[in-house]
Short mmCIF file of C-alpha atoms in Angstrom, two decimals:
data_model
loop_
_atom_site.label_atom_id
_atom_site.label_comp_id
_atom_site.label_asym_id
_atom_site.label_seq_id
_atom_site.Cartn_x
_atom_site.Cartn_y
_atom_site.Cartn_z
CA UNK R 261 -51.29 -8.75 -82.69
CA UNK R 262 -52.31 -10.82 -85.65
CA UNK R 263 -55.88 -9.85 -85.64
CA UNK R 264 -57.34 -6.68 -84.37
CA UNK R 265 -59.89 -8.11 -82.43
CA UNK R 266 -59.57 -10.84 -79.52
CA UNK R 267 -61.85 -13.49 -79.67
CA UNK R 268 -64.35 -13.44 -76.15
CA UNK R 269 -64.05 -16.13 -73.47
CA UNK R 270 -66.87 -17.43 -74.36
CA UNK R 271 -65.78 -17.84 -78.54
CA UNK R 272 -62.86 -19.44 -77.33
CA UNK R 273 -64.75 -21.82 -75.80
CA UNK R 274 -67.10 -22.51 -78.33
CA UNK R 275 -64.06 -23.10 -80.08
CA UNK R 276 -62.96 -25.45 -77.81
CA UNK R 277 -66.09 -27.79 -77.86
CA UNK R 278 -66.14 -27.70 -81.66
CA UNK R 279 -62.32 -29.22 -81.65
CA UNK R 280 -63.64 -31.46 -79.03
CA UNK R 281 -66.78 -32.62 -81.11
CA UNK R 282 -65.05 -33.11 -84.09
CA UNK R 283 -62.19 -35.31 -81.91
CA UNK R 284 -64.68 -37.66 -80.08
CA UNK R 285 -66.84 -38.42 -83.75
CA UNK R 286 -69.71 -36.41 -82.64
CA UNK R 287 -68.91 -33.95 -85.82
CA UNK R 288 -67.63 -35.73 -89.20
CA UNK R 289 -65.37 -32.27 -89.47
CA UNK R 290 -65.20 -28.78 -89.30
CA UNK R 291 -67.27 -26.67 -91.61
CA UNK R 292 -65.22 -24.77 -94.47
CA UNK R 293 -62.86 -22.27 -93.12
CA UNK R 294 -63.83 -22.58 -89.60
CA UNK R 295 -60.17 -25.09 -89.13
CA UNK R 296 -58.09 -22.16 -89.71
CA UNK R 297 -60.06 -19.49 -88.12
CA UNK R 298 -60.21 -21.77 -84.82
CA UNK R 299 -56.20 -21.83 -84.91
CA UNK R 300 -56.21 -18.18 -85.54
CA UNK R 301 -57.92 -17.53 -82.76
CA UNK R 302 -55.99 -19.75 -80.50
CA UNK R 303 -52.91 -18.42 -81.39
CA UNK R 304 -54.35 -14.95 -80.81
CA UNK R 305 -55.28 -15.91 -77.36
CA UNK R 306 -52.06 -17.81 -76.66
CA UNK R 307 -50.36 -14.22 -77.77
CA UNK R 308 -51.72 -12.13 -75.77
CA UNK R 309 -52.34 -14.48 -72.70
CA UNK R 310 -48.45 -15.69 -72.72
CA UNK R 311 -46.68 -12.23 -73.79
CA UNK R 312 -49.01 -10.83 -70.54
CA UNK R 313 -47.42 -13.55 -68.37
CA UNK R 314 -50.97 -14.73 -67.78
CA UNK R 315 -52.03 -16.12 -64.17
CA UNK R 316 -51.79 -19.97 -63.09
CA UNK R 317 -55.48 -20.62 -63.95
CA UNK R 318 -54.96 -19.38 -67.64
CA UNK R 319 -52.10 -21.10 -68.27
CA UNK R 320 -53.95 -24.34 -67.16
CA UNK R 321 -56.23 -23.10 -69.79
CA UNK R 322 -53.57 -22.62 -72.70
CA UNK R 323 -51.79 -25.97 -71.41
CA UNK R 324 -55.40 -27.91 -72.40
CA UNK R 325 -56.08 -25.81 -75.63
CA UNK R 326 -52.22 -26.65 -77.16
CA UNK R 327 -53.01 -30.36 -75.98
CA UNK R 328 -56.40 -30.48 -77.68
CA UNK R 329 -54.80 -29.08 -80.83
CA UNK R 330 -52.17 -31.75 -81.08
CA UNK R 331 -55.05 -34.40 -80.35
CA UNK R 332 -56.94 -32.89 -83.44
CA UNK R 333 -53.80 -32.87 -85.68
CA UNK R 334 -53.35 -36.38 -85.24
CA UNK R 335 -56.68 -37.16 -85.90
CA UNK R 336 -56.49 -35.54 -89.40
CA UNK R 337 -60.00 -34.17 -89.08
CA UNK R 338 -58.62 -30.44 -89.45
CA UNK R 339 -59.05 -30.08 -93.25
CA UNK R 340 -56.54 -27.76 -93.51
CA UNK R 341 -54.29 -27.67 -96.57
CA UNK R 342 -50.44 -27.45 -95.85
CA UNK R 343 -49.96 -23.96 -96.61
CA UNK R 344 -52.47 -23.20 -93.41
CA UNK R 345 -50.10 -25.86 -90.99
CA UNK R 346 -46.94 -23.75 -92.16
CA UNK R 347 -48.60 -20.22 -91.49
CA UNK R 348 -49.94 -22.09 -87.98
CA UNK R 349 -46.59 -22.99 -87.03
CA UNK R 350 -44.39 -20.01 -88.66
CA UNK R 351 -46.46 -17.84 -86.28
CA UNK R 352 -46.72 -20.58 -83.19
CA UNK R 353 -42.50 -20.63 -83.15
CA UNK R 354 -42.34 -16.96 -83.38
CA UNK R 355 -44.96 -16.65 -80.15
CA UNK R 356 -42.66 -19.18 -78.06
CA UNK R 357 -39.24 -17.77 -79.38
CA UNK R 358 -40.17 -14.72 -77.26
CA UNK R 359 -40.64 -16.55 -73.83
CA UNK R 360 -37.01 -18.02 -72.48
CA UNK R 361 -37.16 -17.18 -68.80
CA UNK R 362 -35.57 -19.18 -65.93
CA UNK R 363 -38.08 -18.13 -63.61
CA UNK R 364 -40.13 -21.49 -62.94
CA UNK R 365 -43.43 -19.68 -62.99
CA UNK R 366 -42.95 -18.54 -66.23
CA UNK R 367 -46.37 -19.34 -68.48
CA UNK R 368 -44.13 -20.23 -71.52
CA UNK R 369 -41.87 -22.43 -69.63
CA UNK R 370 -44.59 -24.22 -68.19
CA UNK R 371 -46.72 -25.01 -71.27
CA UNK R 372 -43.18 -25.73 -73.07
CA UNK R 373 -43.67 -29.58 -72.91
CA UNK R 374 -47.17 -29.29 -74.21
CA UNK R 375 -45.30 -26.59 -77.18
CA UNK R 376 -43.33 -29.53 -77.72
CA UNK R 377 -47.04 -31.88 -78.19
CA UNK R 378 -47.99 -29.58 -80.84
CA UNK R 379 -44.71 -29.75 -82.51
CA UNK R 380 -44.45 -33.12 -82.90
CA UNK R 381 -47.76 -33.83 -83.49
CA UNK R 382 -46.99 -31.65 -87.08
CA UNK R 383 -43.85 -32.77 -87.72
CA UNK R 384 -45.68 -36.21 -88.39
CA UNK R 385 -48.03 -34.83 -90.27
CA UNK R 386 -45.85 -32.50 -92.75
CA UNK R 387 -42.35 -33.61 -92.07
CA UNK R 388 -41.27 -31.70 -95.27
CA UNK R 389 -41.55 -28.22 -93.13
CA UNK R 390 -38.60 -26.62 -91.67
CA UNK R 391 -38.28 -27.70 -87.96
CA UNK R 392 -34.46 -26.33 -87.26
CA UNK R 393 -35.56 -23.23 -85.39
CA UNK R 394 -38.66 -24.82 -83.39
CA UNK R 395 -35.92 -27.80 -82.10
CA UNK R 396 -34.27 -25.17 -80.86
CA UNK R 397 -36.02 -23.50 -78.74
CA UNK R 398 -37.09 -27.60 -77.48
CA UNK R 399 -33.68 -27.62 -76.66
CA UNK R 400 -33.45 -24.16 -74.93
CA UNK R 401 -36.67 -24.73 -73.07
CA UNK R 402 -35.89 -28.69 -72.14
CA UNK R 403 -32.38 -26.82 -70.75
CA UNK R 404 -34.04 -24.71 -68.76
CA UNK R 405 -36.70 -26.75 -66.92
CA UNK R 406 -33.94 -29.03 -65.94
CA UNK R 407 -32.30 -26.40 -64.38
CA UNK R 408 -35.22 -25.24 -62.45
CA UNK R 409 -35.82 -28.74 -61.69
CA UNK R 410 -38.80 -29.48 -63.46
CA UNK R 411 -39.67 -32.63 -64.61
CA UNK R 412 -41.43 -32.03 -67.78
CA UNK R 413 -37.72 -31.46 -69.44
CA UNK R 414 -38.32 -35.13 -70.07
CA UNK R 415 -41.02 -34.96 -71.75
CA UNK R 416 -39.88 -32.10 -74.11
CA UNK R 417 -36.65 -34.29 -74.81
CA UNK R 418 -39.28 -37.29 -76.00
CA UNK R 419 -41.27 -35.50 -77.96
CA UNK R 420 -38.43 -34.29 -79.63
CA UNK R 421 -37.30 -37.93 -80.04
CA UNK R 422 -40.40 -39.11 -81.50
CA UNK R 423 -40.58 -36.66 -84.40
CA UNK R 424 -39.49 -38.12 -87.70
CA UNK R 425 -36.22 -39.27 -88.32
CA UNK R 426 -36.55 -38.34 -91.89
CA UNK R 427 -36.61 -34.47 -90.67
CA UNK R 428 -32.58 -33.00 -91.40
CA UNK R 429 -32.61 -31.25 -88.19
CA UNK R 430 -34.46 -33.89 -85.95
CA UNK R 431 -31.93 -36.71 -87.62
CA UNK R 432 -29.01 -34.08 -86.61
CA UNK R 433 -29.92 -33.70 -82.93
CA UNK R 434 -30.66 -37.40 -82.37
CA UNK R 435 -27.36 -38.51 -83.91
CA UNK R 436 -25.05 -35.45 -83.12
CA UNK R 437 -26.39 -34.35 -79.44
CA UNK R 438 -28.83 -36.90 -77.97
CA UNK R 439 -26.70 -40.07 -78.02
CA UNK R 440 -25.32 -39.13 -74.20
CA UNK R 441 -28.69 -37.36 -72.91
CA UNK R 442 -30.54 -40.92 -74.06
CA UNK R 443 -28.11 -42.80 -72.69
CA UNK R 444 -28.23 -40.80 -69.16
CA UNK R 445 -32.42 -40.63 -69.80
CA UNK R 446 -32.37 -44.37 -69.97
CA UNK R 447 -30.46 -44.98 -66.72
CA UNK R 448 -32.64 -42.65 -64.73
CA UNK R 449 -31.35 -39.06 -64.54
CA UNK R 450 -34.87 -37.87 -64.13
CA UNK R 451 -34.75 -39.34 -60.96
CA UNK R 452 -31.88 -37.62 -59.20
CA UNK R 453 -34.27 -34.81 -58.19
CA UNK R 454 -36.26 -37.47 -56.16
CA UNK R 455 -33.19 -38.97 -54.51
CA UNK R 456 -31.75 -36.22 -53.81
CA UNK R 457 -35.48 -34.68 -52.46
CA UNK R 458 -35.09 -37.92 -50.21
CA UNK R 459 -31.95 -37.73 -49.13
CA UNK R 460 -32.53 -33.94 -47.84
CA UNK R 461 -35.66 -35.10 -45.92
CA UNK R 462 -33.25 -38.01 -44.07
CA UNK R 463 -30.68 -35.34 -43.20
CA UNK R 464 -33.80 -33.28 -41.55
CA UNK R 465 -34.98 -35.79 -39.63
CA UNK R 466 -31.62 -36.98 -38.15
CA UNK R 467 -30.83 -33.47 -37.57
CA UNK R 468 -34.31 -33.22 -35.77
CA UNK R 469 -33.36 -36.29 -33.50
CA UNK R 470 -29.81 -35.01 -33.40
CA UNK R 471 -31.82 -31.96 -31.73
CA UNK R 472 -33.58 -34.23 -29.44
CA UNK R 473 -30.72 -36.09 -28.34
CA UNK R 474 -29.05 -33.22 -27.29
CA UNK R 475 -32.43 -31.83 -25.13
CA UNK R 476 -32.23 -35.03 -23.63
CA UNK R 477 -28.63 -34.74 -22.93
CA UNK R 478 -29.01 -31.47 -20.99
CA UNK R 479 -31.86 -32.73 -19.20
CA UNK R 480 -30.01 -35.44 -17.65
CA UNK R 481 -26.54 -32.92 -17.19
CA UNK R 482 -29.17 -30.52 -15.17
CA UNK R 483 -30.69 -33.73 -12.85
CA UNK R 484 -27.03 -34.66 -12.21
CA UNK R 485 -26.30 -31.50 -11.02
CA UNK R 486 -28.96 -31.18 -8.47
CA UNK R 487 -28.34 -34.38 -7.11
CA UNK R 488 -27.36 -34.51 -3.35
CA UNK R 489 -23.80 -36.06 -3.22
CA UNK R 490 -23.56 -39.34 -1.07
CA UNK R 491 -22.63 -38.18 2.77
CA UNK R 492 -18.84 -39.93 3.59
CA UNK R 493 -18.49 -41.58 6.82
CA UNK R 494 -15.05 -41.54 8.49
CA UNK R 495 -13.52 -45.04 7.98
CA UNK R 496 -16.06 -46.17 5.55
CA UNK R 497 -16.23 -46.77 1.75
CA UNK R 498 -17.91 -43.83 0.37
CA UNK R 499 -21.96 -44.85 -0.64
CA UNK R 500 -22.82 -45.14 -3.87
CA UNK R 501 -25.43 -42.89 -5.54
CA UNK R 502 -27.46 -45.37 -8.24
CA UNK R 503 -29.90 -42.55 -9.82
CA UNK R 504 -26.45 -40.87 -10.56
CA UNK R 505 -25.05 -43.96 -12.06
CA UNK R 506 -27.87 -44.47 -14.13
CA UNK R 507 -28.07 -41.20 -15.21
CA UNK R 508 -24.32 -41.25 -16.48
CA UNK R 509 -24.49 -43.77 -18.22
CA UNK R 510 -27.56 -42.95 -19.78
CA UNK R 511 -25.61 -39.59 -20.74
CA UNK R 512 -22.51 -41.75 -22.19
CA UNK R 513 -25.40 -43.68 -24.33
CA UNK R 514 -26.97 -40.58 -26.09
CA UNK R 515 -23.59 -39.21 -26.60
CA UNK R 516 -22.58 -42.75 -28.44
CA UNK R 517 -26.20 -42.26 -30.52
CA UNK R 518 -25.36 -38.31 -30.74
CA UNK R 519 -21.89 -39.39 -32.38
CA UNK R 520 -23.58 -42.37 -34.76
CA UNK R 521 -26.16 -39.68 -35.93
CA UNK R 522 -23.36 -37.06 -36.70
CA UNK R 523 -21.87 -39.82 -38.96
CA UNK R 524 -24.98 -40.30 -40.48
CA UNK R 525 -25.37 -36.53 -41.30
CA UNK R 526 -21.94 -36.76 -43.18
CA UNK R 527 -22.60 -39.20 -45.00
CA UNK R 528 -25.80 -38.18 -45.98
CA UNK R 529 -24.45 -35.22 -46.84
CA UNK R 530 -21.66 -36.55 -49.04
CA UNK R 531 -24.21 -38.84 -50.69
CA UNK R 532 -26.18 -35.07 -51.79
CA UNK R 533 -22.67 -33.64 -52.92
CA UNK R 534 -22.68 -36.79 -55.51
CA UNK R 535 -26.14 -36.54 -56.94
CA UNK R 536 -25.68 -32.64 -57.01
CA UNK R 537 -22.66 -33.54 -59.33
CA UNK R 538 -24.62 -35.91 -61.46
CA UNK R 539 -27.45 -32.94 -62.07
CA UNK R 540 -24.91 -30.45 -62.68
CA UNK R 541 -22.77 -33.13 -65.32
CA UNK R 542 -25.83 -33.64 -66.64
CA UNK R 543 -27.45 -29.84 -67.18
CA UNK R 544 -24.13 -29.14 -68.43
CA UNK R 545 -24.29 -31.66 -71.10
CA UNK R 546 -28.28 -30.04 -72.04
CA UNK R 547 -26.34 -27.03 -72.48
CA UNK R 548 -23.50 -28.06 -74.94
CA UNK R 549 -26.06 -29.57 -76.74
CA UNK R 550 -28.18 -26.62 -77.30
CA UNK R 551 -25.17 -24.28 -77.86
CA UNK R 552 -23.75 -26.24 -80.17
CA UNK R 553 -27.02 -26.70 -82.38
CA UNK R 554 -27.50 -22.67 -81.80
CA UNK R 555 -23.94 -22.20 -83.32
CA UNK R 556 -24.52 -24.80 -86.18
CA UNK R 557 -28.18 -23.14 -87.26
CA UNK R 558 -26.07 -19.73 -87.26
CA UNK R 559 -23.52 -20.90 -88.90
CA UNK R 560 -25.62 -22.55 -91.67
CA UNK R 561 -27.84 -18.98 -91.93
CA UNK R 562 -24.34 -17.18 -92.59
CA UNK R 563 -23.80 -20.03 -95.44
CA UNK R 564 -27.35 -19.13 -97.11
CA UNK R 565 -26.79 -15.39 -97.03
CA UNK R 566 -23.63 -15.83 -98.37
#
């Protein structure tokens, strides 16, 4: 832990209204000092709330305080020289480098997109810092909330694309690994998981009147059979039954809508096996990406040590 005492609750909120002050004009800034010992103390708090795998109501908590420290970094009311930003975000990377889970309910996986805020937000302000091992653990987390369906990946991947351009590493992964992910953001991928969402709720409710169909079905089968068979006269035409008539060709109709529904089902179904192709093309192509940018930062620490 960076400091050996945890700031209360009740500091952290004090904290908390202080940033928020000084972001809505009600304070010009933040009194000597008190910048960096408010980001201290949030990045205590993140440590030991996100290391604990902290409950959902906390993490709502650490989701607003990383969004609140983004808003007051682009404001520029912080007053902190560089040297405080780099120590900030040296120790902010090192806190999220330690959460890659797949499990959705993972705290840092949640508040990744709002990691990603923060990011950006000082990349713009000191784009002469070294972002290459923040971008990629973007990468790694935008990966993984794809894969566990989340829709926030998106929003990691455009924060990513809104840092500078005149960052090495942010130039590198727009120009080396994002040219097919934007092309497959811009036509929509993020809304596969709806479609397909939709698509399974279709196939439930025509399985749910294929159910019904068949009750109904069996219902008429069982009045047919308890039906009293016309009596035959001796030199007559046999008499026909008209409730039985009815209720055969009622059967014959359900089976036609039985048949039609089954049809539906497949097709529904086949429609699911294509958009669960398009997800998996497309996590696969979130994975190259951040593989190959893992292999290229490794390779490029081998070339400094050398």
């Amino acid at each position: 832990m960076h400091n050996q005492k945890l700031r209360t609750p009740n500091q952290i909120l004090q904290h908390r209204k202080d940033l928020q002050q000084v972001y809505c004009g009600q304070k010009p800034f933040l009194a000597p000092g008190k910048s960096q010992q408010i980001l201290e103390d949030y990045l205590d708090y993140f440590e030991s709330e996100l290391l604990n795998q902290t409950p959902e109501s906390n993490i709502s908590q650490i989701q607003e305080m990383l969004l609140e420290l983004s808003c007051i970094i682009r404001s520029r009311n912080t007053q902190l020289i560089p040297g405080e930003y780099s120590n900030f975000l040296q120790r902010l990377i090192r806190i999220y480098g330690a959460g890659f889970s797949q499990n959705p309910g993972n705290a840092f996986l949640i508040t990744a997109a709002d990691y990603a805020d923060v990011i950006e937000a000082i990349s713009k302000e000191c784009p002469n810092y070294d972002y290459s091992e923040a971008l990629g653990q973007l990468l790694r987390y935008m990966s993984q909330l794809y894969k566990v369906r989340k829709s926030s990946w998106k929003t990691v991947y455009e924060h990513i694309q809104s840092m500078p351009d005149s960052i090495t590493a942010v130039q590198m992964v727009k120009t080396e690994y994002f040219t097919e992910i934007q092309q497959w953001a811009e036509e929509g991928v993020g809304n596969l998981f709806q479609i397909r969402k939709d698509i399974y709720q279709r196939i439930e409710e025509l399985e749910q009147q294929a159910n019904a169909t068949e009750k109904q079905i069996d219902a008429e089968g069982s009045m047919l059979a308890t039906e009293t068979p016309a009596p035959k006269v001796f030199g007559q035409a046999q008499i026909i039954n008209l409730a039985e008539k009815r209720a055969q060709k009622r059967i014959e109709a359900l089976n036609v809508d039985l048949a039609t529904n089954a049809r539906d089902i497949l097709s529904q179904g086949e429609l699911v096996a294509l958009i669960e192709s398009n997800i998996q093309e497309f996590d696969d192509k979130l994975r190259e990406a951040r593989r190959a940018y893992s292999i290229r930062l490794v390779h490029a620490a081998e070339l400094n040590l050398s």
